[in-house]
Each structure stands twice: as C-alpha cells, then as structure tokens.
XYZ file of N, CA and C in Angstrom:
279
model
N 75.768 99.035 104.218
C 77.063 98.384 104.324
C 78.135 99.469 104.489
N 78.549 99.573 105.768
C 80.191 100.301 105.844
C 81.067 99.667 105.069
N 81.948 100.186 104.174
C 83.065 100.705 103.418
C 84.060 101.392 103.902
N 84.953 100.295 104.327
C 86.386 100.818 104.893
C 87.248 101.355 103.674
N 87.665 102.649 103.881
C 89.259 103.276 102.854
C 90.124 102.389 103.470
N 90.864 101.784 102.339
C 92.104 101.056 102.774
C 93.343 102.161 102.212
N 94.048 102.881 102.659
C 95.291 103.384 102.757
C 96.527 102.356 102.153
N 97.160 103.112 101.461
C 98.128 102.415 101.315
C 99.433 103.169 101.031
N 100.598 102.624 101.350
C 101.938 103.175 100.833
C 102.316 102.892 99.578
N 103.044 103.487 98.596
C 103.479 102.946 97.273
C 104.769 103.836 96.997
N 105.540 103.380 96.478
C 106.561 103.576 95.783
C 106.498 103.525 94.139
N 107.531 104.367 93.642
C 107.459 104.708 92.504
C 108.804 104.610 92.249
N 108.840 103.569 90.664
C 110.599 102.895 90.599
C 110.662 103.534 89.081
N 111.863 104.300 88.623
C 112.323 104.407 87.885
C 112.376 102.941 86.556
N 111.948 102.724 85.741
C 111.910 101.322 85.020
C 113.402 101.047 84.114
N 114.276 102.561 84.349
C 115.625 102.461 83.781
C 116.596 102.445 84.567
N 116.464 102.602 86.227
C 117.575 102.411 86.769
C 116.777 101.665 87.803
N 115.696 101.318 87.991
C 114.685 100.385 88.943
C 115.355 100.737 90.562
N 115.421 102.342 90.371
C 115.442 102.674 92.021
C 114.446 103.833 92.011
N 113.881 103.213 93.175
C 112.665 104.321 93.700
C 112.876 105.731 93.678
N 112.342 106.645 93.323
C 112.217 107.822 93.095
C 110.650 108.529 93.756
N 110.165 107.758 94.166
C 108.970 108.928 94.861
C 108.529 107.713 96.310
N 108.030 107.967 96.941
C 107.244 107.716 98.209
C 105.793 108.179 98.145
N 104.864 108.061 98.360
C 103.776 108.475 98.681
C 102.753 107.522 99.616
N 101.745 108.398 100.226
C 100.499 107.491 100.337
C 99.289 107.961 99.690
N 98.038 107.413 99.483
C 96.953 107.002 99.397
C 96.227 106.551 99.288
N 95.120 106.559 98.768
C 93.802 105.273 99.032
C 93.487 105.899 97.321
N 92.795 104.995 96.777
C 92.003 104.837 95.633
C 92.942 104.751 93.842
N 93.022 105.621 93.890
C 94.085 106.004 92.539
C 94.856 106.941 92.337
N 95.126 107.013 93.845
C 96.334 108.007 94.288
C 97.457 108.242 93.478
N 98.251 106.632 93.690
C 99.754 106.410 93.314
C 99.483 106.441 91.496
N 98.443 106.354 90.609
C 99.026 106.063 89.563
C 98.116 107.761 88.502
N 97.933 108.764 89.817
C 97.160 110.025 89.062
C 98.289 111.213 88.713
N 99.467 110.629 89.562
C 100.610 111.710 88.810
C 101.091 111.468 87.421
N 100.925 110.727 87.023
C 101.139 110.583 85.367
C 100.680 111.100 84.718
N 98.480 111.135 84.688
C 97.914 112.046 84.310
C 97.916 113.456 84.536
N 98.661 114.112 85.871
C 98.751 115.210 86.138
C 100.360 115.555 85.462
N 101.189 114.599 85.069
C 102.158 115.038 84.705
C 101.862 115.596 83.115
N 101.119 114.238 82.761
C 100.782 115.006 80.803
C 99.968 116.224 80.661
N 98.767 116.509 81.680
C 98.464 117.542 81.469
C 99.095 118.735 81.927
N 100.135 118.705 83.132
C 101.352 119.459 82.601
C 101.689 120.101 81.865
N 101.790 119.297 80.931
C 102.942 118.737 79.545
C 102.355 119.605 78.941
N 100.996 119.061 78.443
C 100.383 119.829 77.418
C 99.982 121.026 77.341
N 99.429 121.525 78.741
C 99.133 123.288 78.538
C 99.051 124.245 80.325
N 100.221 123.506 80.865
C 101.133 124.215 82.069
C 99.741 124.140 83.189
N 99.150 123.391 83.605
C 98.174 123.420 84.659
C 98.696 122.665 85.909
N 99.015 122.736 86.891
C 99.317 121.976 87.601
C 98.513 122.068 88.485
N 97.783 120.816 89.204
C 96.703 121.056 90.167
C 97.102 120.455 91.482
N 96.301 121.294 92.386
C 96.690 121.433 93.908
C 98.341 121.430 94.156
N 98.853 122.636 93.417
C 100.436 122.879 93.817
C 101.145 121.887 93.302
N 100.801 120.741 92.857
C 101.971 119.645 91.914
C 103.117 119.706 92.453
N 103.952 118.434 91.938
C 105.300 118.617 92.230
C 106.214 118.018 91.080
N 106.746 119.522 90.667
C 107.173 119.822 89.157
C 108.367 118.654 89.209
N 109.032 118.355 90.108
C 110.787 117.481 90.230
C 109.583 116.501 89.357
N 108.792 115.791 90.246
C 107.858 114.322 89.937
C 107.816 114.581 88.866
N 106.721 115.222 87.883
C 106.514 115.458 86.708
C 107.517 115.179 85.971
N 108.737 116.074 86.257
C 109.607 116.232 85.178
C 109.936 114.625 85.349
N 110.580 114.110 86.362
C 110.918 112.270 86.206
C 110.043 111.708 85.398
N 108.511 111.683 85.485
C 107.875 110.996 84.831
C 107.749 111.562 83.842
N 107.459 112.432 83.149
C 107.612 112.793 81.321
C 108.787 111.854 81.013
N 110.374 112.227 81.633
C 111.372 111.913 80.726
C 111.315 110.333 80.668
N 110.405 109.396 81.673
C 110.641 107.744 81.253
C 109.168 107.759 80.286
N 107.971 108.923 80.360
C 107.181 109.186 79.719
C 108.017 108.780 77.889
N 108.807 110.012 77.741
C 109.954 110.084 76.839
C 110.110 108.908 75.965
N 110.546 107.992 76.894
C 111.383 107.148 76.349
C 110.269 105.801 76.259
N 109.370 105.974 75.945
C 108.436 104.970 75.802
C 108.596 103.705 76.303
N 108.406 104.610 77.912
C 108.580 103.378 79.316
C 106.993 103.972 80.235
N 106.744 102.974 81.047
C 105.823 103.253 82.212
C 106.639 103.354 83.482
N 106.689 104.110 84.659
C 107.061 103.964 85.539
C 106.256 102.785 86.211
N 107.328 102.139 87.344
C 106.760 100.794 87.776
C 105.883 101.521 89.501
N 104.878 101.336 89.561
C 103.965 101.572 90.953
C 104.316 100.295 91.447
N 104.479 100.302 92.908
C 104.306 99.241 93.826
C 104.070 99.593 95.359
N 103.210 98.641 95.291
C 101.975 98.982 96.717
C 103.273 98.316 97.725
N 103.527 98.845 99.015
C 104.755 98.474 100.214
C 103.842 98.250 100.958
N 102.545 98.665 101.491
C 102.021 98.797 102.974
C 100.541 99.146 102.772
N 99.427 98.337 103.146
C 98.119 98.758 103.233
C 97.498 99.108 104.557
N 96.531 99.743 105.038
C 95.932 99.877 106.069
C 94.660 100.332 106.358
N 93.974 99.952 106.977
C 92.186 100.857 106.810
C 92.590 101.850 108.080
N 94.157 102.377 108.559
C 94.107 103.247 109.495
C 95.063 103.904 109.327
N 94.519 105.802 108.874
C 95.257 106.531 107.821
C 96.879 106.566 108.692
N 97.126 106.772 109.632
C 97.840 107.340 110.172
C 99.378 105.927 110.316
N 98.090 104.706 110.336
C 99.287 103.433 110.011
C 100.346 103.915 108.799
N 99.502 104.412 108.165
C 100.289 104.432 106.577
C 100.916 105.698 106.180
N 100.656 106.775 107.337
C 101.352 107.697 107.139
C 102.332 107.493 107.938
N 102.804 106.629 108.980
C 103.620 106.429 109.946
C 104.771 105.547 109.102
N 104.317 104.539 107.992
C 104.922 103.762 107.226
C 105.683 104.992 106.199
N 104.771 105.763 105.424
C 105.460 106.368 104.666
C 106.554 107.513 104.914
N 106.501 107.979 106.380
C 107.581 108.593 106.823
C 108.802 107.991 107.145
N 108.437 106.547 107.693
C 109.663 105.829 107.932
C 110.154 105.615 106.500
N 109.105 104.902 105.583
C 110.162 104.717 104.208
C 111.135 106.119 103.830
N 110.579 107.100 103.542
C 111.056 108.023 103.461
C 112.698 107.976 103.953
N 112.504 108.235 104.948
C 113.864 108.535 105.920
C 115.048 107.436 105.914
N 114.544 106.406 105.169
C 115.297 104.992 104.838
C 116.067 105.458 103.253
C-alpha cells in the first residue's frame, strides 16, 4: 500500500493576543515539535538543526504563563511544493 505525505501549512497564534506569530510547513508533527524543542532549550541550551531562538523565546514566555500556544492547520496537500507555495504567500500577507 502507497502512503501519501500530506503537507500541510499551519500557523501559530499567540493565545494572549490571538495573532499569529509563526508560519510554517510540514507533514507529521512538524507544527507542534517547537515546543518540545523550545523546553529543551530551556533546560540545558541545545538547540537542534540551528533552531529559531525569536520562536522559542515566544513560546517559553506563553509557556510562562501557563498557556498553550494555539496550532492551526490553513492548507493541506500531498504536493510539497502546493504547500510551500501557500506558506510563502501566507507569509508575505
């Protein structure tokens, strides 16, 4: 049985001022692995594959305040480039 990657766009909303703060794409458990890469961060300065310290730091401080940032899926696709074409346009919006 072929197994299509479905791609997807997601956004990432601040849960205290509920405006988007990140863009991204990927497929699987993309959008919700910067959290875990943000705490281990946190805890003893590792950041993997180059990180992006701005992200981190946003998510610790709603981390902080004993909030979840809100994930939301904008755009799916089983064709990577659909969704990288989506996430540049969000971007630039």
């Amino acid at each position: 049985m072929n197994k299509t990657k479905t791609w997807y766009v997601y956004h990432i909303i601040n849960p205290q001022t509920n405006k988007v703060f990140y863009i991204g794409k990927g497929h699987g458990r993309r959008m919700t692995i910067h959290m875990v890469r943000a705490l281990k961060w946190q805890k003893d300065g590792t950041i993997v594959n180059g990180g992006n310290k701005h992200l981190y730091n946003i998510l610790l401080k709603i981390h902080k305040n004993n909030l979840e940032p809100i994930y939301s899926i904008v755009f799916e696709s089983s064709i990577e480039k659909e969704a990288l074409d989506r996430e540049e346009n969000d971007i630039k919006i």
